[in-house]
């Protein structure tokens, strides 16, 4: 009697993907940094998932650790940004500070933002499939993932007019290694 082949679902990766795909359009610098943390978590989860299935475990585990370092760097940038915002708050006498991107603008950008996020996550899955089917090495995959992340963030950066938000996207892009 044949048994149904079970499909192993990596719930860690699935949770990271769901969190990233459900992010709303960033309305502030803090939101951009949260987006960066989310993307690095997705990539890290995917690297760990593949490392468990492949012979390139050491390399991919090292790359997953690099994603964690990037997450910590982004958290430091976010904390610095919060201190800057608090400084502005107190310097201006404590007025309520509005997000640089309005609800209306965010609603207009959201479909493009969501499509960009979906495309990045889909590409991450496609690249993983190529590694698992031995059509690509782990090193080639990580280079392609870095390139795709930089391109996705650059496309998102262009969606916003606010200079501080654009600088936050530039910060995220800058920390991605160039592997040309």
Short mmCIF file of N, CA and C in Angstrom, two decimals:
data_model
loop_
_atom_site.label_atom_id
_atom_site.label_comp_id
_atom_site.label_asym_id
_atom_site.label_seq_id
_atom_site.Cartn_x
_atom_site.Cartn_y
_atom_site.Cartn_z
N UNK A 1 0.84 -1.17 0.00
CA UNK A 1 0.00 0.00 0.00
C UNK A 1 0.89 1.25 0.00
N UNK A 2 0.59 2.16 -0.90
CA UNK A 2 1.37 3.38 -0.99
C UNK A 2 0.81 4.41 -0.01
N UNK A 3 1.74 5.11 0.62
CA UNK A 3 1.31 6.18 1.52
C UNK A 3 1.55 7.51 0.83
N UNK A 4 0.77 8.45 1.16
CA UNK A 4 0.93 9.78 0.59
C UNK A 4 2.25 10.38 1.08
N UNK A 5 2.96 10.95 0.14
CA UNK A 5 4.22 11.59 0.50
C UNK A 5 3.92 12.88 1.26
N UNK A 6 4.53 13.01 2.41
CA UNK A 6 4.26 14.20 3.21
C UNK A 6 5.15 15.35 2.75
N UNK A 7 4.59 16.50 2.70
CA UNK A 7 5.33 17.69 2.34
C UNK A 7 5.74 18.38 3.63
N UNK A 8 7.03 18.56 3.77
CA UNK A 8 7.54 19.19 4.97
C UNK A 8 7.40 20.70 4.82
N UNK A 9 6.66 21.29 5.71
CA UNK A 9 6.47 22.74 5.70
C UNK A 9 7.37 23.33 6.77
N UNK A 10 8.15 24.31 6.37
CA UNK A 10 9.00 25.00 7.32
C UNK A 10 8.20 26.18 7.87
N UNK A 11 7.69 26.02 9.07
CA UNK A 11 6.81 27.03 9.65
C UNK A 11 7.55 28.31 10.01
N UNK A 12 8.84 28.21 10.28
CA UNK A 12 9.64 29.40 10.57
C UNK A 12 9.69 30.30 9.33
N UNK A 13 9.98 29.69 8.19
CA UNK A 13 10.02 30.44 6.93
C UNK A 13 8.64 30.96 6.58
N UNK A 14 7.64 30.12 6.74
CA UNK A 14 6.26 30.51 6.42
C UNK A 14 5.84 31.72 7.27
N UNK A 15 6.17 31.70 8.54
CA UNK A 15 5.82 32.82 9.43
C UNK A 15 6.55 34.10 9.01
N UNK A 16 7.83 33.97 8.66
CA UNK A 16 8.60 35.14 8.23
C UNK A 16 8.00 35.72 6.95
N UNK A 17 7.61 34.86 6.01
CA UNK A 17 7.00 35.32 4.76
C UNK A 17 5.67 36.01 5.03
N UNK A 18 4.85 35.41 5.88
CA UNK A 18 3.54 36.00 6.18
C UNK A 18 3.69 37.36 6.84
N UNK A 19 4.65 37.48 7.73
CA UNK A 19 4.88 38.77 8.39
C UNK A 19 5.31 39.82 7.36
N UNK A 20 6.22 39.45 6.46
CA UNK A 20 6.71 40.40 5.46
C UNK A 20 5.63 40.76 4.45
N UNK A 21 4.86 39.78 4.02
CA UNK A 21 3.85 40.07 3.00
C UNK A 21 2.66 40.84 3.55
N UNK A 22 2.51 40.87 4.87
CA UNK A 22 1.38 41.60 5.45
C UNK A 22 1.75 43.00 5.92
N UNK A 23 3.00 43.40 5.69
CA UNK A 23 3.43 44.74 6.10
C UNK A 23 2.68 45.81 5.31
N UNK A 24 2.21 46.84 6.01
CA UNK A 24 1.60 47.95 5.28
C UNK A 24 2.68 48.82 4.65
N UNK A 25 2.27 49.65 3.74
CA UNK A 25 3.17 50.60 3.11
C UNK A 25 3.83 51.45 4.20
N UNK A 26 5.16 51.59 4.18
CA UNK A 26 5.82 52.41 5.19
C UNK A 26 5.34 53.86 5.16
N UNK A 27 5.12 54.42 6.35
CA UNK A 27 4.69 55.81 6.46
C UNK A 27 5.73 56.65 7.18
N UNK A 28 6.78 55.98 7.71
CA UNK A 28 7.81 56.70 8.45
C UNK A 28 9.14 55.96 8.30
N UNK A 29 10.19 56.60 8.76
CA UNK A 29 11.52 55.98 8.74
C UNK A 29 11.52 54.70 9.56
N UNK A 30 10.86 54.72 10.70
CA UNK A 30 10.78 53.51 11.54
C UNK A 30 10.13 52.36 10.79
N UNK A 31 9.09 52.66 10.01
CA UNK A 31 8.44 51.63 9.21
C UNK A 31 9.38 51.05 8.16
N UNK A 32 10.21 51.90 7.57
CA UNK A 32 11.18 51.43 6.58
C UNK A 32 12.18 50.48 7.24
N UNK A 33 12.67 50.86 8.43
CA UNK A 33 13.61 49.99 9.13
C UNK A 33 12.94 48.68 9.54
N UNK A 34 11.69 48.72 9.94
CA UNK A 34 10.96 47.48 10.25
C UNK A 34 10.84 46.60 9.01
N UNK A 35 10.63 47.22 7.86
CA UNK A 35 10.60 46.48 6.60
C UNK A 35 11.94 45.79 6.37
N UNK A 36 13.03 46.51 6.59
CA UNK A 36 14.36 45.93 6.41
C UNK A 36 14.59 44.73 7.32
N UNK A 37 14.18 44.86 8.57
CA UNK A 37 14.32 43.75 9.52
C UNK A 37 13.51 42.55 9.01
N UNK A 38 12.32 42.80 8.54
CA UNK A 38 11.46 41.73 8.06
C UNK A 38 12.07 41.02 6.85
N UNK A 39 12.60 41.78 5.92
CA UNK A 39 13.23 41.17 4.74
C UNK A 39 14.42 40.30 5.13
N UNK A 40 15.24 40.80 6.05
CA UNK A 40 16.41 40.02 6.46
C UNK A 40 15.98 38.75 7.22
N UNK A 41 14.89 38.84 7.97
CA UNK A 41 14.36 37.63 8.62
C UNK A 41 13.91 36.60 7.60
N UNK A 42 13.25 37.06 6.54
CA UNK A 42 12.81 36.13 5.49
C UNK A 42 13.99 35.43 4.84
N UNK A 43 14.99 36.22 4.48
CA UNK A 43 16.17 35.67 3.83
C UNK A 43 16.88 34.70 4.78
N UNK A 44 17.03 35.10 6.02
CA UNK A 44 17.68 34.24 7.01
C UNK A 44 16.92 32.93 7.18
N UNK A 45 15.61 33.01 7.28
CA UNK A 45 14.80 31.79 7.44
C UNK A 45 14.96 30.87 6.23
N UNK A 46 15.00 31.45 5.03
CA UNK A 46 15.15 30.65 3.82
C UNK A 46 16.53 30.00 3.77
N UNK A 47 17.57 30.73 4.16
CA UNK A 47 18.92 30.17 4.17
C UNK A 47 19.02 29.01 5.15
N UNK A 48 18.43 29.17 6.32
CA UNK A 48 18.46 28.09 7.31
C UNK A 48 17.69 26.88 6.80
N UNK A 49 16.54 27.13 6.18
CA UNK A 49 15.73 26.03 5.62
C UNK A 49 16.54 25.25 4.58
N UNK A 50 17.20 25.94 3.68
CA UNK A 50 17.97 25.28 2.62
C UNK A 50 19.21 24.60 3.21
N UNK A 51 19.84 25.25 4.16
CA UNK A 51 21.04 24.67 4.78
C UNK A 51 20.74 23.31 5.39
N UNK A 52 19.54 23.16 5.95
CA UNK A 52 19.16 21.89 6.54
C UNK A 52 18.99 20.79 5.49
N UNK A 53 18.78 21.19 4.24
CA UNK A 53 18.52 20.22 3.17
C UNK A 53 19.71 20.01 2.24
N UNK A 54 20.74 20.83 2.37
CA UNK A 54 21.84 20.82 1.40
C UNK A 54 23.18 20.46 2.03
N UNK A 55 24.14 20.22 1.13
CA UNK A 55 25.50 19.94 1.55
C UNK A 55 26.27 21.23 1.88
N UNK A 56 25.73 22.37 1.50
CA UNK A 56 26.40 23.65 1.71
C UNK A 56 25.97 24.26 3.05
N UNK A 57 25.78 23.42 4.03
CA UNK A 57 25.24 23.86 5.31
C UNK A 57 26.09 24.95 5.95
N UNK A 58 27.41 24.79 5.96
CA UNK A 58 28.27 25.77 6.63
C UNK A 58 28.16 27.14 5.96
N UNK A 59 28.21 27.16 4.64
CA UNK A 59 28.14 28.43 3.92
C UNK A 59 26.80 29.12 4.15
N UNK A 60 25.71 28.40 3.98
CA UNK A 60 24.39 29.00 4.12
C UNK A 60 24.10 29.39 5.57
N UNK A 61 24.60 28.62 6.52
CA UNK A 61 24.43 28.98 7.93
C UNK A 61 25.19 30.27 8.23
N UNK A 62 26.38 30.41 7.64
CA UNK A 62 27.15 31.65 7.79
C UNK A 62 26.39 32.83 7.17
N UNK A 63 25.79 32.61 6.03
CA UNK A 63 25.02 33.67 5.38
C UNK A 63 23.77 34.03 6.20
N UNK A 64 23.17 33.04 6.83
CA UNK A 64 22.03 33.30 7.72
C UNK A 64 22.47 34.15 8.90
N UNK A 65 23.66 33.86 9.42
CA UNK A 65 24.19 34.66 10.53
C UNK A 65 24.44 36.10 10.09
N UNK A 66 24.87 36.27 8.83
CA UNK A 66 25.09 37.62 8.30
C UNK A 66 23.77 38.39 8.24
N UNK A 67 22.68 37.70 7.92
CA UNK A 67 21.37 38.35 7.89
C UNK A 67 20.99 38.83 9.29
N UNK A 68 21.35 38.04 10.29
CA UNK A 68 21.07 38.42 11.68
C UNK A 68 21.89 39.66 12.06
N UNK A 69 23.14 39.72 11.61
CA UNK A 69 23.98 40.91 11.86
C UNK A 69 23.35 42.14 11.21
N UNK A 70 22.84 41.95 9.98
CA UNK A 70 22.19 43.06 9.29
C UNK A 70 20.97 43.53 10.07
N UNK A 71 20.23 42.59 10.64
CA UNK A 71 19.05 42.93 11.45
C UNK A 71 19.47 43.79 12.63
N UNK A 72 20.55 43.42 13.31
CA UNK A 72 21.03 44.19 14.46
C UNK A 72 21.47 45.59 14.03
N UNK A 73 22.12 45.69 12.87
CA UNK A 73 22.54 46.99 12.35
C UNK A 73 21.32 47.87 12.08
N UNK A 74 20.29 47.29 11.49
CA UNK A 74 19.06 48.04 11.21
C UNK A 74 18.42 48.49 12.52
N UNK A 75 18.41 47.62 13.52
CA UNK A 75 17.84 48.00 14.81
C UNK A 75 18.59 49.17 15.42
N UNK A 76 19.92 49.23 15.24
CA UNK A 76 20.70 50.37 15.74
C UNK A 76 20.31 51.63 14.98
N UNK A 77 20.12 51.51 13.66
CA UNK A 77 19.69 52.67 12.87
C UNK A 77 18.32 53.14 13.33
N UNK A 78 17.43 52.20 13.61
CA UNK A 78 16.08 52.55 14.06
C UNK A 78 16.13 53.25 15.42
N UNK A 79 16.98 52.77 16.32
CA UNK A 79 17.11 53.40 17.64
C UNK A 79 17.67 54.81 17.50
N UNK A 80 18.66 54.98 16.63
CA UNK A 80 19.21 56.31 16.38
C UNK A 80 18.12 57.24 15.84
N UNK A 81 17.35 56.73 14.87
CA UNK A 81 16.26 57.53 14.29
C UNK A 81 15.25 57.92 15.37
N UNK A 82 14.94 57.01 16.26
CA UNK A 82 14.01 57.32 17.34
C UNK A 82 14.56 58.43 18.23
N UNK A 83 15.84 58.37 18.53
CA UNK A 83 16.46 59.44 19.34
C UNK A 83 16.41 60.78 18.62
N UNK A 84 16.61 60.77 17.31
CA UNK A 84 16.52 62.01 16.52
C UNK A 84 15.09 62.55 16.59
N UNK A 85 14.11 61.66 16.44
CA UNK A 85 12.70 62.07 16.49
C UNK A 85 12.35 62.63 17.87
N UNK A 86 12.84 61.98 18.91
CA UNK A 86 12.58 62.50 20.26
C UNK A 86 13.23 63.86 20.46
N UNK A 87 14.42 64.05 19.91
CA UNK A 87 15.08 65.35 19.98
C UNK A 87 14.25 66.43 19.31
N UNK A 88 13.70 66.13 18.14
CA UNK A 88 12.83 67.08 17.43
C UNK A 88 11.58 67.36 18.25
N UNK A 89 11.03 66.30 18.83
CA UNK A 89 9.81 66.44 19.62
C UNK A 89 10.02 67.42 20.76
N UNK A 90 11.10 67.25 21.51
CA UNK A 90 11.37 68.13 22.65
C UNK A 90 11.82 69.51 22.20
N UNK A 91 12.55 69.60 21.10
CA UNK A 91 13.00 70.90 20.60
C UNK A 91 11.83 71.76 20.14
N UNK A 92 10.78 71.13 19.65
CA UNK A 92 9.61 71.86 19.16
C UNK A 92 8.53 72.01 20.22
N UNK A 93 8.86 71.71 21.45
CA UNK A 93 7.91 71.91 22.54
C UNK A 93 6.88 70.81 22.70
N UNK A 94 7.12 69.67 22.12
CA UNK A 94 6.25 68.52 22.33
C UNK A 94 5.01 68.44 21.47
N UNK A 95 5.01 69.00 20.24
CA UNK A 95 3.81 68.86 19.42
C UNK A 95 3.68 67.43 18.89
N UNK A 96 2.46 67.06 18.54
CA UNK A 96 2.24 65.74 17.95
C UNK A 96 2.89 65.74 16.58
N UNK A 97 3.69 64.73 16.33
CA UNK A 97 4.42 64.66 15.07
C UNK A 97 3.69 63.71 14.13
N UNK A 98 3.41 64.19 12.94
CA UNK A 98 2.73 63.40 11.92
C UNK A 98 3.76 62.56 11.15
N UNK A 99 3.32 61.39 10.66
CA UNK A 99 4.17 60.60 9.78
C UNK A 99 4.38 61.37 8.48
N UNK A 100 5.56 61.26 7.87
CA UNK A 100 5.82 62.00 6.63
C UNK A 100 4.92 61.57 5.47
N UNK A 101 4.44 60.34 5.50
CA UNK A 101 3.57 59.84 4.44
C UNK A 101 2.14 59.79 4.99
N UNK A 102 1.24 60.47 4.32
CA UNK A 102 -0.15 60.51 4.77
C UNK A 102 -0.86 59.18 4.51
N UNK A 103 -1.99 59.01 5.15
CA UNK A 103 -2.81 57.80 4.91
C UNK A 103 -3.20 57.69 3.45
N UNK A 104 -3.56 58.80 2.85
CA UNK A 104 -3.98 58.79 1.45
C UNK A 104 -2.84 58.38 0.52
N UNK A 105 -1.67 58.95 0.76
CA UNK A 105 -0.51 58.60 -0.06
C UNK A 105 -0.14 57.14 0.13
N UNK A 106 -0.16 56.68 1.36
CA UNK A 106 0.15 55.27 1.64
C UNK A 106 -0.83 54.35 0.93
N UNK A 107 -2.11 54.73 0.92
CA UNK A 107 -3.13 53.91 0.24
C UNK A 107 -2.86 53.85 -1.26
N UNK A 108 -2.37 54.95 -1.83
CA UNK A 108 -2.05 54.96 -3.26
C UNK A 108 -0.82 54.11 -3.57
N UNK A 109 0.15 54.12 -2.68
CA UNK A 109 1.40 53.38 -2.90
C UNK A 109 1.24 51.89 -2.58
N UNK A 110 0.33 51.55 -1.67
CA UNK A 110 0.20 50.18 -1.16
C UNK A 110 0.18 49.09 -2.25
N UNK A 111 -0.61 49.22 -3.33
CA UNK A 111 -0.62 48.14 -4.32
C UNK A 111 0.76 47.90 -4.95
N UNK A 112 1.48 48.98 -5.21
CA UNK A 112 2.81 48.85 -5.81
C UNK A 112 3.80 48.26 -4.80
N UNK A 113 3.68 48.72 -3.57
CA UNK A 113 4.52 48.20 -2.49
C UNK A 113 4.28 46.70 -2.30
N UNK A 114 3.02 46.30 -2.23
CA UNK A 114 2.67 44.88 -2.04
C UNK A 114 3.16 44.03 -3.20
N UNK A 115 3.02 44.54 -4.40
CA UNK A 115 3.48 43.79 -5.58
C UNK A 115 4.99 43.61 -5.53
N UNK A 116 5.70 44.64 -5.11
CA UNK A 116 7.16 44.57 -5.00
C UNK A 116 7.57 43.54 -3.94
N UNK A 117 6.90 43.55 -2.81
CA UNK A 117 7.19 42.57 -1.75
C UNK A 117 6.92 41.15 -2.24
N UNK A 118 5.78 40.96 -2.89
CA UNK A 118 5.42 39.63 -3.40
C UNK A 118 6.46 39.14 -4.41
N UNK A 119 6.88 40.04 -5.28
CA UNK A 119 7.87 39.67 -6.29
C UNK A 119 9.19 39.26 -5.63
N UNK A 120 9.60 39.99 -4.59
CA UNK A 120 10.84 39.63 -3.90
C UNK A 120 10.72 38.25 -3.26
N UNK A 121 9.62 38.00 -2.55
CA UNK A 121 9.44 36.71 -1.88
C UNK A 121 9.33 35.56 -2.90
N UNK A 122 8.68 35.82 -4.02
CA UNK A 122 8.58 34.81 -5.07
C UNK A 122 9.95 34.50 -5.65
N UNK A 123 10.74 35.53 -5.89
CA UNK A 123 12.10 35.33 -6.40
C UNK A 123 12.95 34.55 -5.40
N UNK A 124 12.80 34.85 -4.13
CA UNK A 124 13.53 34.12 -3.09
C UNK A 124 13.17 32.64 -3.15
N UNK A 125 11.91 32.32 -3.33
CA UNK A 125 11.49 30.93 -3.47
C UNK A 125 12.04 30.28 -4.73
N UNK A 126 12.01 31.02 -5.84
CA UNK A 126 12.52 30.48 -7.10
C UNK A 126 14.02 30.20 -7.01
N UNK A 127 14.76 31.12 -6.42
CA UNK A 127 16.20 30.91 -6.27
C UNK A 127 16.48 29.71 -5.36
N UNK A 128 15.68 29.56 -4.31
CA UNK A 128 15.83 28.42 -3.41
C UNK A 128 15.59 27.12 -4.16
N UNK A 129 14.57 27.12 -5.01
CA UNK A 129 14.28 25.93 -5.81
C UNK A 129 15.44 25.57 -6.72
N UNK A 130 16.09 26.58 -7.28
CA UNK A 130 17.23 26.32 -8.15
C UNK A 130 18.39 25.71 -7.38
N UNK A 131 18.58 26.14 -6.15
CA UNK A 131 19.65 25.56 -5.32
C UNK A 131 19.30 24.13 -4.97
N UNK A 132 18.07 23.90 -4.59
CA UNK A 132 17.64 22.55 -4.18
C UNK A 132 17.69 21.56 -5.34
N UNK A 133 17.51 22.04 -6.57
CA UNK A 133 17.58 21.16 -7.74
C UNK A 133 18.97 21.17 -8.38
N UNK A 134 19.92 21.77 -7.68
CA UNK A 134 21.33 21.79 -8.09
C UNK A 134 21.58 22.54 -9.40
N UNK A 135 20.69 23.46 -9.76
CA UNK A 135 20.92 24.29 -10.94
C UNK A 135 21.69 25.55 -10.58
N UNK A 136 21.89 25.76 -9.29
CA UNK A 136 22.59 26.95 -8.80
C UNK A 136 23.27 26.58 -7.49
N UNK A 137 24.44 27.18 -7.26
CA UNK A 137 25.13 26.93 -6.00
C UNK A 137 24.61 27.87 -4.92
N UNK A 138 24.95 27.58 -3.70
CA UNK A 138 24.57 28.46 -2.60
C UNK A 138 25.16 29.85 -2.75
N UNK A 139 26.40 29.93 -3.23
CA UNK A 139 27.05 31.22 -3.43
C UNK A 139 26.34 32.03 -4.50
N UNK A 140 25.95 31.36 -5.59
CA UNK A 140 25.22 32.06 -6.65
C UNK A 140 23.87 32.54 -6.14
N UNK A 141 23.23 31.73 -5.31
CA UNK A 141 21.93 32.11 -4.77
C UNK A 141 22.05 33.35 -3.88
N UNK A 142 23.03 33.35 -2.97
CA UNK A 142 23.14 34.49 -2.06
C UNK A 142 23.46 35.77 -2.82
N UNK A 143 24.26 35.67 -3.88
CA UNK A 143 24.56 36.85 -4.71
C UNK A 143 23.28 37.33 -5.40
N UNK A 144 22.50 36.40 -5.92
CA UNK A 144 21.25 36.77 -6.59
C UNK A 144 20.23 37.35 -5.60
N UNK A 145 20.18 36.80 -4.40
CA UNK A 145 19.26 37.31 -3.38
C UNK A 145 19.66 38.74 -2.99
N UNK A 146 20.96 38.96 -2.79
CA UNK A 146 21.44 40.31 -2.46
C UNK A 146 21.07 41.30 -3.56
N UNK A 147 21.28 40.89 -4.81
CA UNK A 147 20.96 41.77 -5.93
C UNK A 147 19.46 42.06 -5.97
N UNK A 148 18.65 41.02 -5.80
CA UNK A 148 17.19 41.19 -5.84
C UNK A 148 16.71 42.08 -4.69
N UNK A 149 17.29 41.90 -3.51
CA UNK A 149 16.90 42.73 -2.37
C UNK A 149 17.25 44.20 -2.64
N UNK A 150 18.45 44.43 -3.16
CA UNK A 150 18.87 45.81 -3.46
C UNK A 150 17.95 46.43 -4.51
N UNK A 151 17.59 45.66 -5.54
CA UNK A 151 16.70 46.18 -6.58
C UNK A 151 15.31 46.45 -6.03
N UNK A 152 14.81 45.57 -5.19
CA UNK A 152 13.48 45.76 -4.60
C UNK A 152 13.45 47.00 -3.72
N UNK A 153 14.46 47.17 -2.89
CA UNK A 153 14.52 48.33 -2.01
C UNK A 153 14.68 49.62 -2.82
N UNK A 154 15.47 49.57 -3.90
CA UNK A 154 15.64 50.75 -4.75
C UNK A 154 14.31 51.12 -5.42
N UNK A 155 13.55 50.11 -5.85
CA UNK A 155 12.24 50.38 -6.45
C UNK A 155 11.29 50.99 -5.42
N UNK A 156 11.34 50.47 -4.20
CA UNK A 156 10.48 51.01 -3.14
C UNK A 156 10.88 52.46 -2.81
N UNK A 157 12.17 52.70 -2.78
CA UNK A 157 12.67 54.05 -2.47
C UNK A 157 12.09 55.07 -3.43
N UNK A 158 11.97 54.69 -4.70
CA UNK A 158 11.45 55.61 -5.73
C UNK A 158 9.98 55.93 -5.54
N UNK A 159 9.27 55.14 -4.74
CA UNK A 159 7.84 55.37 -4.52
C UNK A 159 7.57 56.54 -3.58
N UNK A 160 8.59 56.99 -2.87
CA UNK A 160 8.40 57.99 -1.82
C UNK A 160 9.09 59.31 -2.17
N UNK A 161 8.43 60.39 -1.80
CA UNK A 161 8.97 61.73 -2.02
C UNK A 161 9.75 62.25 -0.81
N UNK A 162 9.44 61.73 0.38
CA UNK A 162 10.06 62.22 1.61
C UNK A 162 11.54 61.84 1.65
N UNK A 163 12.38 62.85 1.89
CA UNK A 163 13.83 62.66 1.88
C UNK A 163 14.30 61.71 3.00
N UNK A 164 13.73 61.83 4.20
CA UNK A 164 14.14 60.96 5.31
C UNK A 164 13.82 59.50 5.00
N UNK A 165 12.67 59.25 4.41
CA UNK A 165 12.30 57.88 4.05
C UNK A 165 13.23 57.36 2.96
N UNK A 166 13.53 58.19 1.98
CA UNK A 166 14.47 57.79 0.93
C UNK A 166 15.84 57.47 1.52
N UNK A 167 16.27 58.26 2.51
CA UNK A 167 17.57 57.99 3.15
C UNK A 167 17.54 56.67 3.92
N UNK A 168 16.41 56.36 4.54
CA UNK A 168 16.29 55.08 5.26
C UNK A 168 16.41 53.92 4.28
N UNK A 169 15.77 54.03 3.12
CA UNK A 169 15.91 52.99 2.10
C UNK A 169 17.36 52.90 1.63
N UNK A 170 18.02 54.06 1.47
CA UNK A 170 19.42 54.06 1.07
C UNK A 170 20.29 53.37 2.12
N UNK A 171 19.98 53.58 3.41
CA UNK A 171 20.71 52.89 4.48
C UNK A 171 20.58 51.37 4.32
N UNK A 172 19.36 50.91 4.03
CA UNK A 172 19.13 49.47 3.88
C UNK A 172 19.88 48.92 2.67
N UNK A 173 19.86 49.66 1.59
CA UNK A 173 20.55 49.23 0.36
C UNK A 173 22.06 49.17 0.59
N UNK A 174 22.57 50.16 1.30
CA UNK A 174 24.02 50.27 1.54
C UNK A 174 24.58 49.06 2.31
N UNK A 175 23.78 48.46 3.16
CA UNK A 175 24.31 47.35 3.96
C UNK A 175 24.29 46.01 3.23
N UNK A 176 23.72 45.98 2.04
CA UNK A 176 23.71 44.75 1.24
C UNK A 176 25.05 44.62 0.54
N UNK A 177 25.72 43.49 0.72
CA UNK A 177 27.04 43.34 0.09
C UNK A 177 26.92 43.31 -1.44
N UNK A 178 27.86 43.95 -2.09
CA UNK A 178 27.95 43.92 -3.55
C UNK A 178 28.84 42.73 -3.91
N UNK A 179 28.32 41.82 -4.68
CA UNK A 179 29.08 40.60 -5.02
C UNK A 179 29.32 40.51 -6.52
N UNK A 180 29.73 41.57 -7.14
CA UNK A 180 29.93 41.52 -8.60
C UNK A 180 31.18 40.79 -8.98
#
